[in-house]
Every structure is written in C-alpha cells, then in structure tokens.
PDB file of C-alpha atoms in Angstrom:
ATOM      1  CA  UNK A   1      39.104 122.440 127.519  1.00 62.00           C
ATOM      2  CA  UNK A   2      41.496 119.516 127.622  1.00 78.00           C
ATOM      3  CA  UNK A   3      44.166 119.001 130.403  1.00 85.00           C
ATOM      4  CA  UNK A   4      47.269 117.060 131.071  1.00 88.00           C
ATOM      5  CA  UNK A   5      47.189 114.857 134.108  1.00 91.00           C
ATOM      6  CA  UNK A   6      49.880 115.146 136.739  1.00 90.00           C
ATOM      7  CA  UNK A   7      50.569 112.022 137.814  1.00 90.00           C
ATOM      8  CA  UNK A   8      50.045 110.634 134.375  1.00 92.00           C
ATOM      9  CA  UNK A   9      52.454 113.112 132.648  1.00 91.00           C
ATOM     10  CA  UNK A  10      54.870 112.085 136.133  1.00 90.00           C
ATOM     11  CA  UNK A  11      54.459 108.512 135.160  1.00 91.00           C
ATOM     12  CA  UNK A  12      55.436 109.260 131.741  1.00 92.00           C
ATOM     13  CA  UNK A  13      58.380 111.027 132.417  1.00 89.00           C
ATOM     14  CA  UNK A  14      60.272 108.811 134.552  1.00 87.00           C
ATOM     15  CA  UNK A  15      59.165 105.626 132.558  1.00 88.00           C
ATOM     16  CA  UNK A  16      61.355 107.421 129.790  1.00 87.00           C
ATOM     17  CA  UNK A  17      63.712 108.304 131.941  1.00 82.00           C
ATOM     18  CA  UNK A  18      64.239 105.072 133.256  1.00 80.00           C
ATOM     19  CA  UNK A  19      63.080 102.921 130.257  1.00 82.00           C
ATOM     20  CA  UNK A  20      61.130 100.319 132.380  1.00 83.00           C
ATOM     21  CA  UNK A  21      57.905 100.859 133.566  1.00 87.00           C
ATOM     22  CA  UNK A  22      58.269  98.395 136.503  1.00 83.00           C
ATOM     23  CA  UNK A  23      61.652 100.817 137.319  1.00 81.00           C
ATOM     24  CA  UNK A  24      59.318 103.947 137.452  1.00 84.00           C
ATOM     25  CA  UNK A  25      57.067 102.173 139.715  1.00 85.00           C
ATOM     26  CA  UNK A  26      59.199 101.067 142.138  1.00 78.00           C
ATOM     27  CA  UNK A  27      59.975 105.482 141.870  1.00 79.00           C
ATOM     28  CA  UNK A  28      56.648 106.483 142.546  1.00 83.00           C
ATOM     29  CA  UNK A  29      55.622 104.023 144.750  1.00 78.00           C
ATOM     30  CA  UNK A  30      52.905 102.209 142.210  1.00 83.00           C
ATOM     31  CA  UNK A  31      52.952  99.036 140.612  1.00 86.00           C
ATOM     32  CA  UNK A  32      54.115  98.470 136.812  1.00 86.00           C
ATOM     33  CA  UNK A  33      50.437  97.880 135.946  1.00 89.00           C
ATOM     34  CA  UNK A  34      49.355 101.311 137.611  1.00 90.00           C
ATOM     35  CA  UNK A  35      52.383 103.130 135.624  1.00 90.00           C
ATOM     36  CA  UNK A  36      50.970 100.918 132.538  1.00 91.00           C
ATOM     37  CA  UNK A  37      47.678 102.280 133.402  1.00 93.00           C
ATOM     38  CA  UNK A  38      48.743 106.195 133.494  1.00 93.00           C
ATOM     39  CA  UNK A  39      50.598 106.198 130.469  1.00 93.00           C
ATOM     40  CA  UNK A  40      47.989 104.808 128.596  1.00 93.00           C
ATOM     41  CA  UNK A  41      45.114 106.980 129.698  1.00 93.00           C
ATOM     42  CA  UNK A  42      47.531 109.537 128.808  1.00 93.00           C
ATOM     43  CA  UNK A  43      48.130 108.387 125.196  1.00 93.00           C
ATOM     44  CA  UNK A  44      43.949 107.704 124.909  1.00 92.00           C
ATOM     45  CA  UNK A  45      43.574 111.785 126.364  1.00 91.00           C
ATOM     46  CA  UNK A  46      46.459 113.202 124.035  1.00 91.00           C
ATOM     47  CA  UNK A  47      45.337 110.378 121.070  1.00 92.00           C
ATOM     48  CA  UNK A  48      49.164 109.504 120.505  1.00 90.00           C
ATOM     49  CA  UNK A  49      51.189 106.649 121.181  1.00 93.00           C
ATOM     50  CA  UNK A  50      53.965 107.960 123.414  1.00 94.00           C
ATOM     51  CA  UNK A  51      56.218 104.625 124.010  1.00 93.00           C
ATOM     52  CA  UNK A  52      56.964 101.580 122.519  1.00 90.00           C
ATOM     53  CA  UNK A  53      57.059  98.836 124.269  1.00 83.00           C
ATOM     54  CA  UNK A  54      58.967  95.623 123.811  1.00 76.00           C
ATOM     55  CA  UNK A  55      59.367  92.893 125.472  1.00 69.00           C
ATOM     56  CA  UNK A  56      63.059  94.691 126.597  1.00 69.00           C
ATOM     57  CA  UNK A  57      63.204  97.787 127.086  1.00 74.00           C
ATOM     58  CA  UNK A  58      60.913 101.097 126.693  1.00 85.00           C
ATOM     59  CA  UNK A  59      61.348 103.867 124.249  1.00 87.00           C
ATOM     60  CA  UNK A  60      60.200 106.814 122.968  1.00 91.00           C
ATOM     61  CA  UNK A  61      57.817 107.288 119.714  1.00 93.00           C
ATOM     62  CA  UNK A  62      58.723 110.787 117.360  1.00 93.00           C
ATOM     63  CA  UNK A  63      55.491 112.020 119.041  1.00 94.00           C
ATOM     64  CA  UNK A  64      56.772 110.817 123.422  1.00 93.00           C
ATOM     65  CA  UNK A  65      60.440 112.534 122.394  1.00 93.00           C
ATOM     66  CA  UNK A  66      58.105 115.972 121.007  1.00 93.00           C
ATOM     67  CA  UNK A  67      55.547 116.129 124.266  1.00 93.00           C
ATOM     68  CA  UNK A  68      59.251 115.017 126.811  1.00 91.00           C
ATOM     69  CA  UNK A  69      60.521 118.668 127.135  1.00 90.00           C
ATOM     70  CA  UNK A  70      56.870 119.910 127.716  1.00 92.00           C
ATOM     71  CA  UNK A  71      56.058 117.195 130.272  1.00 90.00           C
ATOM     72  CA  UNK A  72      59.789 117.668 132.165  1.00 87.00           C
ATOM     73  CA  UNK A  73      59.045 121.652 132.157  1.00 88.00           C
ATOM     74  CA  UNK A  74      55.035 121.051 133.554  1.00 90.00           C
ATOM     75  CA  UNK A  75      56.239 119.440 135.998  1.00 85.00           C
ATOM     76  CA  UNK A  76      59.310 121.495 137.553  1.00 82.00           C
ATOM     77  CA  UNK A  77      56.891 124.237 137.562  1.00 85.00           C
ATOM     78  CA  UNK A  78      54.395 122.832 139.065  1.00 83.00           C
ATOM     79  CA  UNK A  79      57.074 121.335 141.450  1.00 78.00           C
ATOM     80  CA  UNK A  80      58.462 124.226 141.799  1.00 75.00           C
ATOM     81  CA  UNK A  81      55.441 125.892 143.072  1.00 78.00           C
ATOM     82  CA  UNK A  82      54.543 123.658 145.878  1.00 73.00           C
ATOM     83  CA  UNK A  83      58.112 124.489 147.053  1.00 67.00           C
ATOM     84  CA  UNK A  84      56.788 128.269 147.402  1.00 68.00           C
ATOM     85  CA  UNK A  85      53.526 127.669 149.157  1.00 67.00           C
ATOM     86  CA  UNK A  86      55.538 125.419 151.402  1.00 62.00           C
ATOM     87  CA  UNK A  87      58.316 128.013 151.694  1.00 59.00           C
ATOM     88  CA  UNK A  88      60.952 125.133 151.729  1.00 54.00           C
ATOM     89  CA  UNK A  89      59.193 122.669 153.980  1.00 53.00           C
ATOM     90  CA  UNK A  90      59.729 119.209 153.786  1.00 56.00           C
ATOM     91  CA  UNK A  91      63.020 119.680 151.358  1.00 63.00           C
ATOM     92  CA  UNK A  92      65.538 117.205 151.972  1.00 73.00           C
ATOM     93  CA  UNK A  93      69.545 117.579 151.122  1.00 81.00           C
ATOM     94  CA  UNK A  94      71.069 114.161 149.910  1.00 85.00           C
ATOM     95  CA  UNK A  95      74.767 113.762 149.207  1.00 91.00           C
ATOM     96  CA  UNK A  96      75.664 111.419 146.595  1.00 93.00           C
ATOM     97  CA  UNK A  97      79.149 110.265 145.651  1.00 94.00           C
ATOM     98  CA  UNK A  98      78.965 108.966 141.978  1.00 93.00           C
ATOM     99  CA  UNK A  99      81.731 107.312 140.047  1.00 88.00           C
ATOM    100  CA  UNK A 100      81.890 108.347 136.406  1.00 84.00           C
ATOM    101  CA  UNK A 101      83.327 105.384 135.412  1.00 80.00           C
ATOM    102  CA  UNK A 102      80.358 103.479 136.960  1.00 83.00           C
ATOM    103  CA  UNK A 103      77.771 105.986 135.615  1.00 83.00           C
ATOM    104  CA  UNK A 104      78.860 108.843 133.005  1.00 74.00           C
ATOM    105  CA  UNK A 105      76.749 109.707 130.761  1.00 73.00           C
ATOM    106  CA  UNK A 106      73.939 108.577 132.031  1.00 79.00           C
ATOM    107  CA  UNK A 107      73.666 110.336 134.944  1.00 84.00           C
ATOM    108  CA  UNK A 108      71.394 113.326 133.551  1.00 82.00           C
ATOM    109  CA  UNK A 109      68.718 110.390 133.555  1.00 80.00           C
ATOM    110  CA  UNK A 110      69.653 109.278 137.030  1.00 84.00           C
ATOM    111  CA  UNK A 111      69.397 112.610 138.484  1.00 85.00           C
ATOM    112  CA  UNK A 112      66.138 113.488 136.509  1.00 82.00           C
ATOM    113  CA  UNK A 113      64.187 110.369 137.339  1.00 80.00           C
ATOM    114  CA  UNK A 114      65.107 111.378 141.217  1.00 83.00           C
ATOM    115  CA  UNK A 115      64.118 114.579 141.222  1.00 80.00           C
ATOM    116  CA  UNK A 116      60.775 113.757 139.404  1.00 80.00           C
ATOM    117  CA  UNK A 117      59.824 110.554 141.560  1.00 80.00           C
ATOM    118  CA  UNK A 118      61.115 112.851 145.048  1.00 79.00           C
ATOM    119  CA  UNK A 119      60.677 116.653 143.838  1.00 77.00           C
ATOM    120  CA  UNK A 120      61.267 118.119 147.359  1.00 76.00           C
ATOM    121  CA  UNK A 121      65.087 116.151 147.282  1.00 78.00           C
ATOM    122  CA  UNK A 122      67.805 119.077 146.530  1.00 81.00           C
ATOM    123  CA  UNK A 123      70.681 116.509 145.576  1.00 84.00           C
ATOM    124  CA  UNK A 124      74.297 117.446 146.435  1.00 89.00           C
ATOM    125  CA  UNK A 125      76.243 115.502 143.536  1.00 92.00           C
ATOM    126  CA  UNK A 126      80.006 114.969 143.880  1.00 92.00           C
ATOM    127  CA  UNK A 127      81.069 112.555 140.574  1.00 90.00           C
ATOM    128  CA  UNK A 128      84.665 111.383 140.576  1.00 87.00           C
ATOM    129  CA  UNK A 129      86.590 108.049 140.695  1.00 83.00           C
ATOM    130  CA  UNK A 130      84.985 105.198 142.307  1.00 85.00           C
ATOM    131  CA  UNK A 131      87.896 104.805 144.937  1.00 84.00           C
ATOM    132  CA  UNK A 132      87.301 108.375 146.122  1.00 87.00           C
ATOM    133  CA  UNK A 133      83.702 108.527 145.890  1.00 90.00           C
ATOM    134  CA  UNK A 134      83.659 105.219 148.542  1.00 90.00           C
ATOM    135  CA  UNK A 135      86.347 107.047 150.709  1.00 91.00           C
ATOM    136  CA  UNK A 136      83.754 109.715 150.763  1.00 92.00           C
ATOM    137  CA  UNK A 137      81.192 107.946 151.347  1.00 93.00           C
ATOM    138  CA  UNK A 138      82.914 105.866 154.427  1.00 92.00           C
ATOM    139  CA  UNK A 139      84.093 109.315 155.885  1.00 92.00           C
ATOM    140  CA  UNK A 140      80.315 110.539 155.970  1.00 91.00           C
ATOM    141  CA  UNK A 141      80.473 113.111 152.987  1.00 92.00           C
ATOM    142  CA  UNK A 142      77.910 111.873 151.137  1.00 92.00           C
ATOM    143  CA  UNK A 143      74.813 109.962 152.352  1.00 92.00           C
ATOM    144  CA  UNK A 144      74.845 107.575 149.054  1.00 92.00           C
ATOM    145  CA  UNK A 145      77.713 106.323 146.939  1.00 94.00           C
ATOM    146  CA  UNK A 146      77.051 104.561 143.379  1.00 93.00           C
ATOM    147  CA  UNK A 147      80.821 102.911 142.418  1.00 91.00           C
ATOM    148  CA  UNK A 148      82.072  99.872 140.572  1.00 86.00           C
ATOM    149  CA  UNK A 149      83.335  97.312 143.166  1.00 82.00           C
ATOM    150  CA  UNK A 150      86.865  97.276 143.399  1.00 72.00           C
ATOM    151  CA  UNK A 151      89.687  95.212 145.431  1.00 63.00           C
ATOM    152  CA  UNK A 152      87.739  92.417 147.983  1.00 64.00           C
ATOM    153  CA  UNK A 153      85.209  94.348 149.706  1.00 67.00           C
ATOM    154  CA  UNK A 154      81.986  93.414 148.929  1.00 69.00           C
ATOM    155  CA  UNK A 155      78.892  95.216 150.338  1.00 80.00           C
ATOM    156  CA  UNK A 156      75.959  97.493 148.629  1.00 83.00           C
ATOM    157  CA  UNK A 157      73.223  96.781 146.134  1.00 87.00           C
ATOM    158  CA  UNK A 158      74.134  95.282 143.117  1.00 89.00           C
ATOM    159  CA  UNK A 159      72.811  97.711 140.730  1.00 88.00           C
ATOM    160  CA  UNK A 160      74.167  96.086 137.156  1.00 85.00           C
ATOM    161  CA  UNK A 161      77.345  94.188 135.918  1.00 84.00           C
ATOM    162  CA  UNK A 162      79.090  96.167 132.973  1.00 80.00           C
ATOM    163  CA  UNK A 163      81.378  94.332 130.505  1.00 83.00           C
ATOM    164  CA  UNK A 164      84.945  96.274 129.967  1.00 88.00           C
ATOM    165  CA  UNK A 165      85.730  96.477 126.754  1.00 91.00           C
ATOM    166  CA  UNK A 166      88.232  98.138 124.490  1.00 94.00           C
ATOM    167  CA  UNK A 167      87.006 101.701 122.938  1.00 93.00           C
ATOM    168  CA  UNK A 168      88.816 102.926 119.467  1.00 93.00           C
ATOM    169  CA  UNK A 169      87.777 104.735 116.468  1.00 93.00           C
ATOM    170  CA  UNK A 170      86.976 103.294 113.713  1.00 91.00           C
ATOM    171  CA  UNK A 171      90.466 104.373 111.812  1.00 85.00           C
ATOM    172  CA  UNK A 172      92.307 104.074 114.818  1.00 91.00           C
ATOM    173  CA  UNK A 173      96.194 104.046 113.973  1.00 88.00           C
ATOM    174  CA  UNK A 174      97.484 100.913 115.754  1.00 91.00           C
ATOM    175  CA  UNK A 175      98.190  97.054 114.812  1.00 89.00           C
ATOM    176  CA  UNK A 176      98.288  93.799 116.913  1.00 88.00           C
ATOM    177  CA  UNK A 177     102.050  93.889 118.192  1.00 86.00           C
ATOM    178  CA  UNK A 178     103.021  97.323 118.714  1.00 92.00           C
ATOM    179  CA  UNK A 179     102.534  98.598 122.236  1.00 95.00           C
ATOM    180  CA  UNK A 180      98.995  99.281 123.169  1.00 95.00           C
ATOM    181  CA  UNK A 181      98.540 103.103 123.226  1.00 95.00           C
ATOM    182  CA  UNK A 182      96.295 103.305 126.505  1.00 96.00           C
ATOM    183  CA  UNK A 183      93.471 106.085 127.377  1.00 95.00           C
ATOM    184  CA  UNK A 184      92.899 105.679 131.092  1.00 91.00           C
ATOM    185  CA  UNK A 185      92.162 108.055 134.000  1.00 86.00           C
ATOM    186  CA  UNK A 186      94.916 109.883 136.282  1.00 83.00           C
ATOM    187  CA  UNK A 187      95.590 108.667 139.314  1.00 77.00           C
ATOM    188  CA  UNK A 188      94.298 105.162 140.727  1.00 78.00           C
ATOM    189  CA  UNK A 189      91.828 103.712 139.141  1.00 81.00           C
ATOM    190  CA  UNK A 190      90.383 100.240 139.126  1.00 81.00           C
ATOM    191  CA  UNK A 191      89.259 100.153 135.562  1.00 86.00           C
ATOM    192  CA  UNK A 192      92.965 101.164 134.519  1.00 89.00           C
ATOM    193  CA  UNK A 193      94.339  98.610 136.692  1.00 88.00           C
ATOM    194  CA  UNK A 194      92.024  95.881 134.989  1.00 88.00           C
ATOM    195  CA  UNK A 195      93.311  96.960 131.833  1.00 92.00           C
ATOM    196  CA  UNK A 196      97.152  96.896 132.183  1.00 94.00           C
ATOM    197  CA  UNK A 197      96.825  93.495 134.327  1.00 93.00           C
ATOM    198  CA  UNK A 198      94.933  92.096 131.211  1.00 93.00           C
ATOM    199  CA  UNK A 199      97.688  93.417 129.196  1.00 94.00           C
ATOM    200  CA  UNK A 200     100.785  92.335 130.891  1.00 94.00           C
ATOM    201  CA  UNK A 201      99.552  89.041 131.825  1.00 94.00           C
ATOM    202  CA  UNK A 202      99.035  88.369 127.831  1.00 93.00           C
ATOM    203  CA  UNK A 203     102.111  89.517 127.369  1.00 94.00           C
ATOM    204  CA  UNK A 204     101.647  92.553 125.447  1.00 94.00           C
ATOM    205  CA  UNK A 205     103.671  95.853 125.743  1.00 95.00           C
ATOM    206  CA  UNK A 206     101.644  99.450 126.140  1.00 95.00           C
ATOM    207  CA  UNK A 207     101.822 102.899 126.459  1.00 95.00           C
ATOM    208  CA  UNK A 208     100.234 105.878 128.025  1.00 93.00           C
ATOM    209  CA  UNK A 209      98.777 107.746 125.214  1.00 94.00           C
ATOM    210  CA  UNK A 210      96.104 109.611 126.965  1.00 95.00           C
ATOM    211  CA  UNK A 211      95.605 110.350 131.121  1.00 91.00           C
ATOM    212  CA  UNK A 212      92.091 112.647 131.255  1.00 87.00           C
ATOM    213  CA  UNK A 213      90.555 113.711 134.702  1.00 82.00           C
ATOM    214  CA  UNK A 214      87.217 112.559 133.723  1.00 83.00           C
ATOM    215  CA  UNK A 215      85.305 109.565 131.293  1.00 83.00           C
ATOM    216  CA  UNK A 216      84.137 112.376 129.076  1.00 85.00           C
ATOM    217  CA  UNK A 217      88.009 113.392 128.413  1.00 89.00           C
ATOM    218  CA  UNK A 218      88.824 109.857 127.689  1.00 90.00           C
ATOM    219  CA  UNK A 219      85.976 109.504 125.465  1.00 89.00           C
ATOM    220  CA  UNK A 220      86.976 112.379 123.428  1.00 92.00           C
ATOM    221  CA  UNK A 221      90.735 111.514 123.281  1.00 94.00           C
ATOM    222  CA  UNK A 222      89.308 108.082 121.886  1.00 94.00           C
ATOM    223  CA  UNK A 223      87.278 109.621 119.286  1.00 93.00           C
ATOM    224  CA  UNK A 224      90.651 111.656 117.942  1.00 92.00           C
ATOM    225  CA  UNK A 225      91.962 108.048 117.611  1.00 93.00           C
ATOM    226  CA  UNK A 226      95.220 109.015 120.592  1.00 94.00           C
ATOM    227  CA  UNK A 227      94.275 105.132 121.518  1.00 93.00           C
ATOM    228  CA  UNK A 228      92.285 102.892 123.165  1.00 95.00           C
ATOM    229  CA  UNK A 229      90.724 102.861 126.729  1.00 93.00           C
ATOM    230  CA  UNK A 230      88.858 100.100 128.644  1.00 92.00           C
ATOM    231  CA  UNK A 231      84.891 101.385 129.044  1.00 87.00           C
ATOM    232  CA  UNK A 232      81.667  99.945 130.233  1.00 83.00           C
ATOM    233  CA  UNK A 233      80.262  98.553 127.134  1.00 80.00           C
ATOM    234  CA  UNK A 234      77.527 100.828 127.806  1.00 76.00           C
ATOM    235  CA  UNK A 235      79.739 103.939 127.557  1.00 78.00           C
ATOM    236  CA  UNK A 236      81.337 103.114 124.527  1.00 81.00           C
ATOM    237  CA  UNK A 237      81.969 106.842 122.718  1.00 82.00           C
ATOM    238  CA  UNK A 238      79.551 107.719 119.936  1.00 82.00           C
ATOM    239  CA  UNK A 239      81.131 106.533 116.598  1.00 87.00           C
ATOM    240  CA  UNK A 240      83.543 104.415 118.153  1.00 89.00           C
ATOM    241  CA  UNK A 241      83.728 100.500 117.931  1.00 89.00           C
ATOM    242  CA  UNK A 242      84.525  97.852 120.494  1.00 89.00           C
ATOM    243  CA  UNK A 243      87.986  96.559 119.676  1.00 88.00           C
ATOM    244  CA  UNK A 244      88.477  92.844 120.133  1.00 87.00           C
ATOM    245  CA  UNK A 245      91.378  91.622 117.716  1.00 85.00           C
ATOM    246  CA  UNK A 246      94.759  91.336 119.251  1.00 88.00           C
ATOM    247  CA  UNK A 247      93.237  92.292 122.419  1.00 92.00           C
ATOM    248  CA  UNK A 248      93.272  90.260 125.660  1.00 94.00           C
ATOM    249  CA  UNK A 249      89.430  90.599 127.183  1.00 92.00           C
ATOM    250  CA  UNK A 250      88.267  92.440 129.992  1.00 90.00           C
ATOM    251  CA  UNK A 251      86.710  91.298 133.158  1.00 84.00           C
ATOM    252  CA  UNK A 252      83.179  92.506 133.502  1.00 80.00           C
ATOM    253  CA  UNK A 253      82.825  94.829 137.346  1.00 81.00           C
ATOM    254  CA  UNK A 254      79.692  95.492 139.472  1.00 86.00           C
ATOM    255  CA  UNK A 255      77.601  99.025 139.801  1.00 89.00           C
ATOM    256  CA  UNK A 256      76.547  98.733 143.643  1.00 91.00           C
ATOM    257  CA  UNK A 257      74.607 101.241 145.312  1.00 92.00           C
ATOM    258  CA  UNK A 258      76.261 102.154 149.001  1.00 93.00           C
ATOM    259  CA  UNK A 259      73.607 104.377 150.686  1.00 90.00           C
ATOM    260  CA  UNK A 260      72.421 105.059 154.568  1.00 83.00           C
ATOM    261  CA  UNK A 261      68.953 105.957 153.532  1.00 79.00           C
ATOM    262  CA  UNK A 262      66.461 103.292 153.919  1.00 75.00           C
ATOM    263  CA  UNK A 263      62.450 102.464 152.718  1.00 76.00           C
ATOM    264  CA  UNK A 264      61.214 103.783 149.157  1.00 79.00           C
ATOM    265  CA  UNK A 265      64.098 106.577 149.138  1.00 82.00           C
ATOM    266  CA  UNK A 266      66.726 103.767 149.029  1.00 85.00           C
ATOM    267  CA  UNK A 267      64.237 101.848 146.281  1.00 85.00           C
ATOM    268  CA  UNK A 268      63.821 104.580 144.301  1.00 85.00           C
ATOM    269  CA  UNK A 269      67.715 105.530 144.053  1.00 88.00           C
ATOM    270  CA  UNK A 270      68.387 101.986 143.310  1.00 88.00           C
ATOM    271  CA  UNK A 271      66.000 102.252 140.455  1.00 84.00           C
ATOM    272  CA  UNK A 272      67.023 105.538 139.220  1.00 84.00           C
ATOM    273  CA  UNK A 273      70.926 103.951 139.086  1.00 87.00           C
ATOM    274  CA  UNK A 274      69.898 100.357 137.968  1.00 82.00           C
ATOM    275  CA  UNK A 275      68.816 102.438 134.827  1.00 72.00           C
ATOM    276  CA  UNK A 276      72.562 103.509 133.785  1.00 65.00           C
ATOM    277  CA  UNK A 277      73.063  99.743 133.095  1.00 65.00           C
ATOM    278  CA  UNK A 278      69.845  99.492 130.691  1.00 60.00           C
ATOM    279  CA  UNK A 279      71.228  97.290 127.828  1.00 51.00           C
ATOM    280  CA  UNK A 280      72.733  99.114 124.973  1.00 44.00           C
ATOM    281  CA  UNK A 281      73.077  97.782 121.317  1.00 37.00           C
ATOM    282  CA  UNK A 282      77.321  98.108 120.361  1.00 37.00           C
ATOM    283  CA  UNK A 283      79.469  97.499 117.219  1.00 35.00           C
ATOM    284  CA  UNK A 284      82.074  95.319 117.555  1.00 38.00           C
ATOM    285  CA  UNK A 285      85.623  95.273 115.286  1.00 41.00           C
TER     286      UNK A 285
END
C-alpha cells in the first residue's frame, strides 16, 4: 500500500505557502536543497509534478493546488494528535501584533506556514494599524509585532519594501483636476498621511470619500469605484488597476519584523512574514 510522507507532505506545504523553497527551509530548519529533495521524492512517490519552479518564485501545478487541502488537513490531524498524547505539553502561546496595512491579505499564508513549520505554537493574533500594533508591542502585549516603519524610529528586521500606489477601478468616476476622492483608514495612519502629504505638496485638492476600519473595507469601497486609496502594490484589490495619471507618486515603506523571541522561532517568523512581500504581477492605468 502506498503512503504519504510526513515531512515530505510538511515540506510541501509550507514551500506553497511561502512560495520559496529556501523560505520553507529556513521554517523547518533544513536547507533549500533538503526541501528540494522532499518535494521531489514526493512528486516521484505520488508520480505528479506538484510545483513549478522558476527562477522567481514557486507555484502550484492544477495537480499541487488538488493534493494542498489534503496535505494541510494530514497534517493538522496528525498535529493534532501529538497534542493529545502530549496532553498539551510543550505548547507555546505567542502574541503577535500585525498591521493590516503591512500584511492583509496575506496573512492566512503567514499564519499557516507558522503553524505548520511550529505545530505546538497556539498564536494569539491581534491585526490593526501599524501605530497601535507597535504601541502594543512596546507595552508588552504581544511578543512579536510585523508593521510598516513609520515616523524616524528605525529598529526590527527588514522583512520587504512595498511600493504605495494608487488603487481605483477600472471605471472609476474621477478626472485629473477635481479633488482627489480619498479611501484611507480612520484614525492615524501612516499610509494616509503619505498620501495627503503627496497630494498637497503637488498641489492638488482632495476629499474624504471613504474612512473603513480595516484594508479589506477600503478595498471593497475601491472596487464600488467611492475613490482611490494608497495600497501596497501587493494589495492592490482584485479587478482594480494602479492609477498613475494625474497622480503625484508614492513613497515606497518598510515591513519590519519587531519580535523578543530569538534562534529558529525568530527565523522562521521572519520567513513566514518576508512571504507577504513575494512579488506580485499588477496592471497599471
């Protein structure tokens, strides 16, 4: 009878997860030639190619996407289960602080590749804006803070540097010259501030159109066409374009990891996070 491999199905997963083999590595604690290794034993035992590789990035074939679910769900039973017999020995809580501005919708992946590479972590996840989510952090709520750098301090891992750029739909009702209807976040918010400085040092008159509690709000009010809102390039909104005429451009910001955990836990959160700023194929207008 044939049998899937742990650790080969576990190399597998996060390698998708994280899209970089040399990223799931430094998460299991192997080198990229060992993950390399697993992944294709797996493919010779299952006789499918799983990912595609490119010089890069990492993706998934139509057969990797079909055998994903089955390999995620093998292993959070089987995870699971040594969490029985161990009757909660050797589980560890971890706080994190995560900005959504810095991370959104890419922090399923995040979380997943953590909790595969460390399955005895029980992660305590606070997302808000990166100001508060450093305040947290500073206060000691939360052992590990992942924010975009704002003001003068400096400190952290440098996870990735995202480009801001202008989200709008397609059809998006507004011309060069009439104020710019902005989509930003309530409250303080360094991306917002970015935005309006770029706009009133070019000299152009705005508007709030939009203020939304979260990055998934402000995607959907972007997608309705209410107006435009500076994003990470890599969280532009599905269908929308990155808007560039009559539009002064945005300073790219810094994803740094803050954390007090040292060793291969702080490696593997920097690699689980370093993944959110994976390069990411946009339109432009």
């Amino acid at each position: 009878m044939r049998t899937l491999d742990l650790d080969q199905l576990r190399a597998f997963l996060v390698a998708a997860d994280l899209k970089s083999f040399t990223a799931a590595g430094t998460c299991l604690g192997a080198t990229q030639s060992a993950i390399s290794l697993r992944i294709a034993r797996l493919e010779a035992g299952v006789g499918r190619r799983l990912l595609a590789r490119t010089p890069r990035a990492v993706g998934l074939t139509p057969e990797g996407a079909r055998l994903l679910p089955h390999a995620r769900a093998i292993l959070a039973a089987h995870d699971r289960a040594w969490a029985e017999l161990a009757d909660g020995a050797g589980r560890a809580s971890l706080r994190l602080a995560v900005s959504d501005h810095a991370v959104g919708g890419h922090l399923a992946a995040a979380l997943a590749s953590l909790r595969a590479a460390l399955p005895r972590l029980v992660p305590d996840v606070t997302v808000g804006l990166s100001s508060a989510m450093r305040e947290a952090y500073d206060r000691g709520e939360a052992e590990v803070a992942v924010i975009r750098e704002e003001g003068e301090r400096r400190e952290g891992t440098p996870l990735f540097t995202d480009a801001l750029v202008w989200a709008a739909a397609p059809g998006l009702d507004w011309s060069p010259g009439e104020p710019v209807p902005l989509v930003s976040l309530s409250g303080p918010c360094g991306v917002k501030a970015a935005a309006i400085q770029a706009l009133e040092a070019a000299g152009l008159p705005w508007r709030h159109a939009f203020s939304g509690g979260s990055v998934t709000a402000l995607q959907a009010a972007v997608r309705a066409g209410l107006g435009l809102a500076p994003f990470g390039a890599r969280h532009l909104p599905a269908g929308c374009v990155a808007r560039e005429a009559g539009l002064p451009p945005l300073p790219g910001t810094r994803v740094v990891l803050l954390t007090r955990q040292d060793g291969r836990t702080r490696d593997i959160l920097a690699a689980a996070f370093r993944a959110a700023g994976a390069p990411r194929e946009r339109e432009a207008a």
